[in-house]
Amino acid sequence: MALFDLFGACSRPEPRVVRTAADPPVPPQDALQLLAEGNRRFVNGTPLGARTKDELRRQLVDEGQAPHTAVIGCADSRAPLETLFDAMPGDIFVLRNAGNTCTHSEGSMVGSLEFCTGKLGSRLILVLGHSKCGAVYGATKAYLSGARGKASALEGLLQGLGSVAQQAAEQLGPGAQEEDVAARAVRVNVFQTMAFLMRYSESIRESVRTGQVQIHGGIYHLETGCVEFLGQCPMQGQLLDSTMSIPPSMAHADAPSRGVHGVRTGADAAVSKAEALQLLKAGNRRFAAGALTSTTTSGSMRKALVSCGQAPHSAILGCADSRVPVDTVFDAMPGELFVLRNAGNTCTHSEGSMVGSLEFCTGKLGTRLILVLGHTQCGAIAGATQTFQANESKAPGCALEGLLQGLASVAKTASEELGPGAAPEQLITHAVKVNVFQSMNFLLKFSAPIRDMVRKGELDIQGGIYHLETGCVEFLGRSPQEAELLASSESLPPSMAVGAVRTAQNEPMQPKSALSLLKDGNDRFVAGAPVAKVHRSMREALATGQAPHTALVGCADSRVPLETVFDALPGDLFVLRNAGNTCTHAEGSILGSLEFCTGALKTRLIFVLGHTSCGAIKGATAAFLAKQQKASHALDALLQGLGSVAEAASKELGKKATEEEIAKRAVKLRTCSTPWTSCSNSASRSGRRCARGSLRSRAGSTTCRRVAWSSWGAAPGNPSW
């Protein structure tokens, strides 16, 4: 026995020098070289040995450690890290678990590496997977079989690694064998762990940015004993832009204050608009990272919410899509968010409800932030886009069709901004963003209280898009039109304003606002969604006097009921009608009536409306072409009076024009040729201003029930606005 010990002692090499804190740090590339050389010795069967003697062990104790590399490896007994790198005590700082992953030990791993690279001075981190890894192979099998239960911690671990198997399967494509997917997953898992370290550790990111630390990956092949070094993460540049400072499982330390009762109530101090926005951003980061801090409410919390009242820090107008649970997306507790939802996060068909609710939240509850939240793959926007592309102008057959028609303007705007040739998916994606801004603009345009708070800096309206694919909210900021919209004078949404009749108590309406009401009313008429209804109280109010917002000169044709065409209430329109919407044989009556309307009633807009297939214009065109001279009846005289219009149209179109083309053009010329200069009221001439205010004349014609507004604009010689 003594002889054996003697020969054994003679064959043992002298212990190598150990690394201690007295040694300088090893640069990353040099540390990588030390690992590669140690693995070659291991493979060749020529290790230098890791034996130590008392003197070296005391040196490690007295001087402390300074490992040249930190290694995250698998706990697999076939992959002993110090052995396969032929390392001495003090050389490498080793972290191991099943699957060399941060999935279920993220805080422990990241914190340990921050200690090693920060306090101990290590400048290389190596994430080392290995072939035939049981944890990764088990996760692959569970993923491919569709297993989703968590009956044990092991199953939870395998499900946590499921994303690795999913990525591997997607990279290999359909038909890949389970063995191939698992082998690829080992490699994917190495890069995922490397990415995790950079995404969730600010100190590690900063060290990598400055070149102080490098993170490399590798795979240990059980079959050969060789380590395959994979280099740095391909996504490193992108990952270094992360703002996360702590792993998801530790994020509770960064959780927001939930108020004196554990939930926000009226007993808590008000939250500024900037603070509220930061709370939303932080909450969404926690949600996207899978580190929710919101908990179930206790009995005392619920009592506090009742007794102290609510004081939400933000109001959210979001979509009703079941994939976008707003409170969850922002990791919010009861009392924090005032949430309004409908299909398409829109005010189109619920404007009064949405605006009124937000006025209550910002006015009575003291909320200082409104966020309009759209989301990718929005079904309502996709349906509205299809409705727009179908270009159908039929009355809605159900409420859903009405909603989609109301949202079609969003798709139209998106199409105009992208230009022709945009793919359907691209159009829908852009329409989601357009819709967010349209809802923001609606709030600013039609709510005086909200506008006033924004002007004073007491309220902020922001937009955002929730990305279903990532769980992240893209914050869009304020509306580019905010400054312009703050000049609005509207105090009620259209659907609510239309319910009130105009009487002599109302102030004169500016021409632009009056024209907008005409357009909105015609849109409702075309869509088959009129809202004008008269109640007894309205009729009684009208008896006190009138104040029409528009004087309307139209044709007597029974197919063009003017109040109906513009979905107008009694008191809205001062209507003058005759065959051909003309002043030819009724100029004294027409002009005198208009002078009364603009003078005594203070109406600021005159609108002249022709219509397609006008019998009077057709008759006048036929009489002109037939060169009819004698007028035996009043009708003949009327048609001859309109003949000048047909003549002008004929000259404008040329000799080859058909009778139908001449009549069609004459409708427009007739509408624009009302002799305004004969009017004695100076305010009505050419749209000039007078001491009483301003008046504008405007023309239009009905085409397929819809008024064509922009075909020619104001009367010749009048300024267009």
mmCIF file of C-alpha atoms in Angstrom, residues 7-336:
data_model
loop_
_atom_site.group_PDB
_atom_site.id
_atom_site.type_symbol
_atom_site.label_atom_id
_atom_site.label_comp_id
_atom_site.label_asym_id
_atom_site.label_seq_id
_atom_site.Cartn_x
_atom_site.Cartn_y
_atom_site.Cartn_z
ATOM 1 C CA PHE A 7 4.504 5.411 -7.189
ATOM 2 C CA GLY A 8 1.202 7.287 -7.414
ATOM 3 C CA ALA A 9 2.681 10.359 -5.837
ATOM 4 C CA CYS A 10 5.628 10.231 -8.207
ATOM 5 C CA SER A 11 3.290 10.127 -11.226
ATOM 6 C CA ARG A 12 1.184 13.125 -10.179
ATOM 7 C CA PRO A 13 2.032 16.477 -11.739
ATOM 8 C CA GLU A 14 2.659 19.480 -9.558
ATOM 9 C CA PRO A 15 -0.560 21.450 -8.823
ATOM 10 C CA ARG A 16 -1.017 24.451 -11.093
ATOM 11 C CA VAL A 17 -1.133 27.966 -9.791
ATOM 12 C CA VAL A 18 -4.656 29.045 -8.871
ATOM 13 C CA ARG A 19 -6.312 32.310 -9.869
ATOM 14 C CA THR A 20 -7.149 34.657 -7.010
ATOM 15 C CA ALA A 21 -8.306 38.207 -6.580
ATOM 16 C CA ALA A 22 -4.646 39.237 -6.636
ATOM 17 C CA ASP A 23 -4.512 38.444 -10.369
ATOM 18 C CA PRO A 24 -5.548 40.989 -13.051
ATOM 19 C CA PRO A 25 -8.787 40.412 -15.029
ATOM 20 C CA VAL A 26 -8.493 38.225 -18.123
ATOM 21 C CA PRO A 27 -9.704 39.857 -21.387
ATOM 22 C CA PRO A 28 -12.709 38.072 -22.966
ATOM 23 C CA GLN A 29 -10.797 36.631 -25.940
ATOM 24 C CA ASP A 30 -8.010 35.346 -23.686
ATOM 25 C CA ALA A 31 -10.568 33.723 -21.384
ATOM 26 C CA LEU A 32 -12.206 32.089 -24.409
ATOM 27 C CA GLN A 33 -8.803 30.765 -25.451
ATOM 28 C CA LEU A 34 -8.219 29.289 -21.974
ATOM 29 C CA LEU A 35 -11.544 27.433 -22.238
ATOM 30 C CA ALA A 36 -10.748 26.117 -25.718
ATOM 31 C CA GLU A 37 -7.290 24.904 -24.647
ATOM 32 C CA GLY A 38 -8.698 23.209 -21.538
ATOM 33 C CA ASN A 39 -11.340 21.422 -23.616
ATOM 34 C CA ARG A 40 -8.677 20.199 -26.060
ATOM 35 C CA ARG A 41 -6.675 18.723 -23.147
ATOM 36 C CA PHE A 42 -9.859 17.031 -21.899
ATOM 37 C CA VAL A 43 -10.614 15.548 -25.334
ATOM 38 C CA ASN A 44 -7.006 14.427 -25.846
ATOM 39 C CA GLY A 45 -6.894 12.807 -22.407
ATOM 40 C CA THR A 46 -4.011 14.995 -21.277
ATOM 41 C CA PRO A 47 -5.465 17.079 -18.484
ATOM 42 C CA LEU A 48 -3.074 19.034 -16.335
ATOM 43 C CA GLY A 49 -5.119 18.073 -13.301
ATOM 44 C CA ALA A 50 -7.039 20.124 -10.824
ATOM 45 C CA ARG A 51 -5.366 18.908 -7.657
ATOM 46 C CA THR A 52 -4.600 21.472 -5.031
ATOM 47 C CA LYS A 53 -2.586 21.444 -1.867
ATOM 48 C CA ASP A 54 -3.121 23.206 1.413
ATOM 49 C CA GLU A 55 -1.113 26.244 0.377
ATOM 50 C CA LEU A 56 -3.243 26.844 -2.756
ATOM 51 C CA ARG A 57 -6.507 26.287 -0.909
ATOM 52 C CA ARG A 58 -5.444 28.791 1.756
ATOM 53 C CA GLN A 59 -4.466 31.214 -1.001
ATOM 54 C CA LEU A 60 -7.982 30.970 -2.518
ATOM 55 C CA VAL A 61 -9.446 31.656 0.921
ATOM 56 C CA ASP A 62 -7.152 34.486 1.878
ATOM 57 C CA GLU A 63 -7.010 36.342 -1.439
ATOM 58 C CA GLY A 64 -10.499 35.630 -2.699
ATOM 59 C CA GLN A 65 -11.729 34.497 -6.116
ATOM 60 C CA ALA A 66 -11.351 36.101 -9.550
ATOM 61 C CA PRO A 67 -12.693 33.604 -12.121
ATOM 62 C CA HIS A 68 -11.820 34.428 -15.717
ATOM 63 C CA THR A 69 -15.192 33.119 -16.996
ATOM 64 C CA ALA A 70 -18.762 32.673 -15.787
ATOM 65 C CA VAL A 71 -20.477 29.618 -17.282
ATOM 66 C CA ILE A 72 -24.199 28.779 -17.412
ATOM 67 C CA GLY A 73 -24.387 25.054 -18.076
ATOM 68 C CA CYS A 74 -26.781 22.143 -17.755
ATOM 69 C CA ALA A 75 -27.057 20.102 -14.562
ATOM 70 C CA ASP A 76 -26.694 16.920 -16.650
ATOM 71 C CA SER A 77 -24.222 14.605 -14.854
ATOM 72 C CA ARG A 78 -22.537 13.836 -18.180
ATOM 73 C CA ALA A 79 -21.414 17.448 -18.573
ATOM 74 C CA PRO A 80 -19.185 18.331 -15.574
ATOM 75 C CA LEU A 81 -18.059 21.821 -16.534
ATOM 76 C CA GLU A 82 -14.799 22.075 -14.571
ATOM 77 C CA THR A 83 -13.726 18.677 -15.944
ATOM 78 C CA LEU A 84 -14.503 19.252 -19.617
ATOM 79 C CA PHE A 85 -12.611 22.577 -19.500
ATOM 80 C CA ASP A 86 -9.772 21.070 -17.408
ATOM 81 C CA ALA A 87 -10.167 23.990 -15.017
ATOM 82 C CA MET A 88 -8.515 24.644 -11.691
ATOM 83 C CA PRO A 89 -10.476 25.840 -8.644
ATOM 84 C CA GLY A 90 -10.837 29.586 -9.019
ATOM 85 C CA ASP A 91 -10.895 29.509 -12.867
ATOM 86 C CA ILE A 92 -14.597 29.419 -13.703
ATOM 87 C CA PHE A 93 -17.749 30.612 -11.920
ATOM 88 C CA VAL A 94 -20.293 27.853 -12.630
ATOM 89 C CA LEU A 95 -24.098 28.086 -12.694
ATOM 90 C CA ARG A 96 -26.073 24.960 -13.609
ATOM 91 C CA ASN A 97 -29.685 23.837 -13.932
ATOM 92 C CA ALA A 98 -31.663 21.457 -16.120
ATOM 93 C CA GLY A 99 -31.589 22.960 -19.606
ATOM 94 C CA ASN A 100 -29.016 25.745 -18.969
ATOM 95 C CA THR A 101 -31.950 28.140 -18.987
ATOM 96 C CA CYS A 102 -33.247 31.229 -17.262
ATOM 97 C CA THR A 103 -36.858 30.114 -17.718
ATOM 98 C CA HIS A 104 -37.540 29.212 -14.086
ATOM 99 C CA SER A 105 -34.454 30.527 -12.312
ATOM 100 C CA GLU A 106 -34.046 33.859 -14.005
ATOM 101 C CA GLY A 107 -33.474 36.012 -10.927
ATOM 102 C CA SER A 108 -30.938 33.593 -9.521
ATOM 103 C CA MET A 109 -29.011 33.322 -12.784
ATOM 104 C CA VAL A 110 -29.012 37.000 -13.680
ATOM 105 C CA GLY A 111 -28.216 38.144 -10.161
ATOM 106 C CA SER A 112 -25.356 35.649 -9.894
ATOM 107 C CA LEU A 113 -23.869 36.819 -13.199
ATOM 108 C CA GLU A 114 -24.208 40.481 -12.224
ATOM 109 C CA PHE A 115 -22.196 39.597 -9.099
ATOM 110 C CA CYS A 116 -19.576 37.681 -11.065
ATOM 111 C CA THR A 117 -19.042 40.323 -13.780
ATOM 112 C CA GLY A 118 -19.379 43.211 -11.357
ATOM 113 C CA LYS A 119 -17.747 42.234 -8.067
ATOM 114 C CA LEU A 120 -15.426 39.454 -9.231
ATOM 115 C CA GLY A 121 -14.308 41.092 -12.463
ATOM 116 C CA SER A 122 -15.058 38.225 -14.881
ATOM 117 C CA ARG A 123 -15.160 39.472 -18.459
ATOM 118 C CA LEU A 124 -16.550 36.451 -20.273
ATOM 119 C CA ILE A 125 -19.938 34.741 -19.903
ATOM 120 C CA LEU A 126 -20.377 31.408 -21.675
ATOM 121 C CA VAL A 127 -23.814 29.811 -22.063
ATOM 122 C CA LEU A 128 -23.184 26.117 -22.707
ATOM 123 C CA GLY A 129 -25.790 23.674 -23.942
ATOM 124 C CA HIS A 130 -25.104 20.042 -24.791
ATOM 125 C CA SER A 131 -26.274 17.398 -27.207
ATOM 126 C CA LYS A 132 -29.026 14.979 -26.170
ATOM 127 C CA CYS A 133 -30.174 17.399 -23.454
ATOM 128 C CA GLY A 134 -32.989 15.673 -21.566
ATOM 129 C CA ALA A 135 -34.697 18.921 -20.546
ATOM 130 C CA VAL A 136 -34.775 20.330 -24.086
ATOM 131 C CA TYR A 137 -35.754 16.988 -25.635
ATOM 132 C CA GLY A 138 -38.561 16.649 -23.078
ATOM 133 C CA ALA A 139 -39.765 20.183 -23.821
ATOM 134 C CA THR A 140 -39.751 19.393 -27.554
ATOM 135 C CA LYS A 141 -41.799 16.247 -27.042
ATOM 136 C CA ALA A 142 -44.302 18.123 -24.856
ATOM 137 C CA TYR A 143 -44.612 20.928 -27.412
ATOM 138 C CA LEU A 144 -45.094 18.630 -30.412
ATOM 139 C CA SER A 145 -47.656 16.509 -28.547
ATOM 140 C CA GLY A 146 -49.609 19.582 -27.462
ATOM 141 C CA ALA A 147 -49.324 18.829 -23.750
ATOM 142 C CA ARG A 148 -50.335 21.874 -21.698
ATOM 143 C CA GLY A 149 -50.890 20.685 -18.108
ATOM 144 C CA LYS A 150 -48.746 21.681 -15.116
ATOM 145 C CA ALA A 151 -49.201 18.786 -12.718
ATOM 146 C CA SER A 152 -45.638 19.127 -11.429
ATOM 147 C CA ALA A 153 -42.708 21.540 -11.334
ATOM 148 C CA LEU A 154 -41.035 19.435 -14.038
ATOM 149 C CA GLU A 155 -43.971 19.910 -16.392
ATOM 150 C CA GLY A 156 -43.850 23.607 -15.656
ATOM 151 C CA LEU A 157 -40.147 23.636 -16.561
ATOM 152 C CA LEU A 158 -40.801 21.796 -19.831
ATOM 153 C CA GLN A 159 -43.604 24.180 -20.766
ATOM 154 C CA GLY A 160 -41.315 27.098 -19.994
ATOM 155 C CA LEU A 161 -38.885 25.678 -22.556
ATOM 156 C CA GLY A 162 -41.714 25.153 -25.044
ATOM 157 C CA SER A 163 -40.963 28.433 -26.843
ATOM 158 C CA VAL A 164 -37.514 27.065 -27.679
ATOM 159 C CA ALA A 165 -39.045 23.971 -29.263
ATOM 160 C CA GLN A 166 -41.554 26.132 -31.126
ATOM 161 C CA GLN A 167 -38.814 28.316 -32.618
ATOM 162 C CA ALA A 168 -36.825 25.248 -33.640
ATOM 163 C CA ALA A 169 -39.882 23.693 -35.328
ATOM 164 C CA GLU A 170 -40.590 26.927 -37.208
ATOM 165 C CA GLN A 171 -36.976 27.167 -38.382
ATOM 166 C CA LEU A 172 -36.973 23.599 -39.728
ATOM 167 C CA GLY A 173 -40.436 23.850 -41.269
ATOM 168 C CA PRO A 174 -43.290 21.330 -41.567
ATOM 169 C CA GLY A 175 -42.422 17.655 -41.612
ATOM 170 C CA ALA A 176 -39.298 17.882 -39.460
ATOM 171 C CA GLN A 177 -38.668 14.845 -37.274
ATOM 172 C CA GLU A 178 -38.856 15.174 -33.480
ATOM 173 C CA GLU A 179 -35.143 14.268 -33.142
ATOM 174 C CA ASP A 180 -34.141 17.034 -35.563
ATOM 175 C CA VAL A 181 -36.375 19.584 -33.859
ATOM 176 C CA ALA A 182 -34.913 18.712 -30.458
ATOM 177 C CA ALA A 183 -31.324 18.964 -31.731
ATOM 178 C CA ARG A 184 -32.069 22.385 -33.215
ATOM 179 C CA ALA A 185 -33.828 23.418 -29.996
ATOM 180 C CA VAL A 186 -30.593 22.838 -28.027
ATOM 181 C CA ARG A 187 -28.929 25.531 -30.161
ATOM 182 C CA VAL A 188 -31.941 27.860 -30.027
ATOM 183 C CA ASN A 189 -32.008 27.525 -26.244
ATOM 184 C CA VAL A 190 -28.389 28.676 -25.925
ATOM 185 C CA PHE A 191 -29.114 31.869 -27.869
ATOM 186 C CA GLN A 192 -32.368 32.421 -25.970
ATOM 187 C CA THR A 193 -30.536 32.326 -22.633
ATOM 188 C CA MET A 194 -27.890 34.722 -23.966
ATOM 189 C CA ALA A 195 -30.650 37.062 -25.148
ATOM 190 C CA PHE A 196 -32.379 36.861 -21.776
ATOM 191 C CA LEU A 197 -29.267 38.065 -19.971
ATOM 192 C CA MET A 198 -28.983 41.152 -22.150
ATOM 193 C CA ARG A 199 -32.704 41.907 -22.196
ATOM 194 C CA TYR A 200 -33.203 41.855 -18.419
ATOM 195 C CA SER A 201 -29.953 43.119 -16.901
ATOM 196 C CA GLU A 202 -28.944 46.738 -17.288
ATOM 197 C CA SER A 203 -25.519 46.178 -15.699
ATOM 198 C CA ILE A 204 -24.697 43.273 -18.049
ATOM 199 C CA ARG A 205 -25.958 45.268 -21.058
ATOM 200 C CA GLU A 206 -23.796 48.235 -20.106
ATOM 201 C CA SER A 207 -20.730 46.009 -19.699
ATOM 202 C CA VAL A 208 -21.360 44.478 -23.137
ATOM 203 C CA ARG A 209 -21.924 47.915 -24.707
ATOM 204 C CA THR A 210 -18.579 49.166 -23.425
ATOM 205 C CA GLY A 211 -16.730 45.986 -24.430
ATOM 206 C CA GLN A 212 -15.925 45.178 -20.818
ATOM 207 C CA VAL A 213 -17.806 41.861 -21.038
ATOM 208 C CA GLN A 214 -18.579 39.459 -23.877
ATOM 209 C CA ILE A 215 -21.327 36.821 -23.921
ATOM 210 C CA HIS A 216 -20.659 33.719 -26.017
ATOM 211 C CA GLY A 217 -22.539 30.513 -26.612
ATOM 212 C CA GLY A 218 -21.416 26.950 -27.013
ATOM 213 C CA ILE A 219 -22.574 23.331 -27.311
ATOM 214 C CA TYR A 220 -20.816 20.428 -25.615
ATOM 215 C CA HIS A 221 -21.058 17.289 -27.751
ATOM 216 C CA LEU A 222 -21.368 14.253 -25.499
ATOM 217 C CA GLU A 223 -20.315 11.959 -28.338
ATOM 218 C CA THR A 224 -16.873 13.558 -28.849
ATOM 219 C CA GLY A 225 -16.239 15.588 -25.701
ATOM 220 C CA CYS A 226 -15.660 18.669 -27.884
ATOM 221 C CA VAL A 227 -17.162 22.071 -27.197
ATOM 222 C CA GLU A 228 -18.492 23.866 -30.289
ATOM 223 C CA PHE A 229 -18.133 27.597 -29.713
ATOM 224 C CA LEU A 230 -21.052 29.508 -31.306
ATOM 225 C CA GLY A 231 -19.863 33.066 -30.866
ATOM 226 C CA GLN A 232 -21.983 36.028 -29.774
ATOM 227 C CA CYS A 233 -25.767 36.388 -30.126
ATOM 228 C CA PRO A 234 -26.859 37.541 -33.628
ATOM 229 C CA MET A 235 -29.480 39.835 -32.031
ATOM 230 C CA GLN A 236 -27.004 41.498 -29.680
ATOM 231 C CA GLY A 237 -27.298 44.972 -31.255
ATOM 232 C CA GLN A 238 -31.087 44.972 -30.884
ATOM 233 C CA LEU A 239 -31.007 43.513 -27.378
ATOM 234 C CA LEU A 240 -28.689 46.235 -26.150
ATOM 235 C CA ASP A 241 -31.544 48.720 -26.764
ATOM 236 C CA SER A 242 -33.680 47.043 -24.087
ATOM 237 C CA THR A 243 -34.851 49.175 -21.180
ATOM 238 C CA MET A 244 -35.725 46.320 -18.804
ATOM 239 C CA SER A 245 -33.660 46.468 -15.644
ATOM 240 C CA ILE A 246 -34.808 43.342 -13.842
ATOM 241 C CA PRO A 247 -35.973 39.801 -14.745
ATOM 242 C CA PRO A 248 -39.755 39.228 -14.939
ATOM 243 C CA SER A 249 -39.985 37.026 -11.837
ATOM 244 C CA MET A 250 -38.322 39.767 -9.780
ATOM 245 C CA ALA A 251 -40.402 42.596 -11.239
ATOM 246 C CA HIS A 252 -42.628 42.727 -8.170
ATOM 247 C CA ALA A 253 -39.855 44.767 -6.597
ATOM 248 C CA ASP A 254 -40.531 47.352 -9.284
ATOM 249 C CA ALA A 255 -44.315 47.205 -8.872
ATOM 250 C CA PRO A 256 -46.202 50.474 -8.600
ATOM 251 C CA SER A 257 -47.647 51.722 -5.344
ATOM 252 C CA ARG A 258 -51.215 50.464 -5.191
ATOM 253 C CA GLY A 259 -52.472 53.159 -2.847
ATOM 254 C CA VAL A 260 -53.047 53.387 0.873
ATOM 255 C CA HIS A 261 -55.624 50.582 0.763
ATOM 256 C CA GLY A 262 -53.694 48.343 -1.661
ATOM 257 C CA VAL A 263 -55.843 49.611 -4.530
ATOM 258 C CA ARG A 264 -56.332 53.120 -5.924
ATOM 259 C CA THR A 265 -59.269 54.922 -4.345
ATOM 260 C CA GLY A 266 -60.430 58.463 -3.804
ATOM 261 C CA ALA A 267 -58.245 58.532 -0.699
ATOM 262 C CA ASP A 268 -55.078 58.563 -2.814
ATOM 263 C CA ALA A 269 -53.304 61.595 -4.222
ATOM 264 C CA ALA A 270 -54.006 62.586 -7.822
ATOM 265 C CA VAL A 271 -51.695 61.184 -10.514
ATOM 266 C CA SER A 272 -50.313 63.623 -13.089
ATOM 267 C CA LYS A 273 -50.735 62.904 -16.789
ATOM 268 C CA ALA A 274 -47.004 62.164 -17.171
ATOM 269 C CA GLU A 275 -47.021 59.796 -14.186
ATOM 270 C CA ALA A 276 -50.130 58.041 -15.494
ATOM 271 C CA LEU A 277 -48.470 57.445 -18.858
ATOM 272 C CA GLN A 278 -45.427 55.959 -17.136
ATOM 273 C CA LEU A 279 -47.674 53.687 -15.067
ATOM 274 C CA LEU A 280 -49.277 52.379 -18.261
ATOM 275 C CA LYS A 281 -45.906 51.809 -19.914
ATOM 276 C CA ALA A 282 -44.460 50.035 -16.877
ATOM 277 C CA GLY A 283 -47.563 47.873 -16.489
ATOM 278 C CA ASN A 284 -47.452 46.824 -20.135
ATOM 279 C CA ARG A 285 -43.757 45.961 -19.842
ATOM 280 C CA ARG A 286 -44.587 43.659 -16.928
ATOM 281 C CA PHE A 287 -47.416 42.061 -18.906
ATOM 282 C CA ALA A 288 -45.247 41.493 -21.994
ATOM 283 C CA ALA A 289 -42.531 39.976 -19.803
ATOM 284 C CA GLY A 290 -45.008 37.646 -18.104
ATOM 285 C CA ALA A 291 -44.377 39.226 -14.709
ATOM 286 C CA LEU A 292 -47.786 40.483 -13.587
ATOM 287 C CA THR A 293 -47.925 42.073 -10.150
ATOM 288 C CA SER A 294 -51.668 42.650 -9.910
ATOM 289 C CA THR A 295 -53.332 40.359 -7.415
ATOM 290 C CA THR A 296 -56.844 39.440 -6.392
ATOM 291 C CA THR A 297 -58.563 41.985 -4.187
ATOM 292 C CA SER A 298 -59.174 41.310 -0.525
ATOM 293 C CA GLY A 299 -62.317 42.129 1.383
ATOM 294 C CA SER A 300 -60.744 45.262 2.845
ATOM 295 C CA MET A 301 -59.713 46.444 -0.629
ATOM 296 C CA ARG A 302 -63.230 46.031 -1.970
ATOM 297 C CA LYS A 303 -64.672 47.903 1.002
ATOM 298 C CA ALA A 304 -62.201 50.739 0.438
ATOM 299 C CA LEU A 305 -63.219 50.971 -3.229
ATOM 300 C CA VAL A 306 -66.817 51.385 -2.101
ATOM 301 C CA SER A 307 -66.323 53.749 0.824
ATOM 302 C CA CYS A 308 -63.590 55.955 -0.658
ATOM 303 C CA GLY A 309 -64.789 55.995 -4.267
ATOM 304 C CA GLN A 310 -62.753 55.687 -7.425
ATOM 305 C CA ALA A 311 -59.859 57.791 -8.688
ATOM 306 C CA PRO A 312 -58.506 56.070 -11.826
ATOM 307 C CA HIS A 313 -55.189 57.410 -13.056
ATOM 308 C CA SER A 314 -56.072 56.757 -16.742
ATOM 309 C CA ALA A 315 -59.115 56.415 -18.978
ATOM 310 C CA ILE A 316 -58.773 53.894 -21.813
ATOM 311 C CA LEU A 317 -60.921 53.778 -24.953
ATOM 312 C CA GLY A 318 -60.136 50.307 -26.304
ATOM 313 C CA CYS A 319 -61.512 47.589 -28.550
ATOM 314 C CA ALA A 320 -63.950 44.949 -27.293
ATOM 315 C CA ASP A 321 -61.792 42.205 -28.860
ATOM 316 C CA SER A 322 -61.484 39.359 -26.341
ATOM 317 C CA ARG A 323 -57.759 39.132 -27.051
ATOM 318 C CA VAL A 324 -57.211 42.624 -25.647
ATOM 319 C CA PRO A 325 -58.196 42.570 -21.951
ATOM 320 C CA VAL A 326 -57.252 46.160 -21.186
ATOM 321 C CA ASP A 327 -56.764 45.848 -17.422
ATOM 322 C CA THR A 328 -54.556 42.800 -17.916
ATOM 323 C CA VAL A 329 -52.550 44.369 -20.748
ATOM 324 C CA PHE A 330 -51.528 47.149 -18.341
ATOM 325 C CA ASP A 331 -51.225 44.880 -15.254
ATOM 326 C CA ALA A 332 -53.791 47.055 -13.479
ATOM 327 C CA MET A 333 -55.700 46.511 -10.260
ATOM 328 C CA PRO A 334 -59.350 47.527 -9.728
ATOM 329 C CA GLY A 335 -59.576 51.287 -9.321
ATOM 330 C CA GLU A 336 -56.657 52.144 -11.619
#
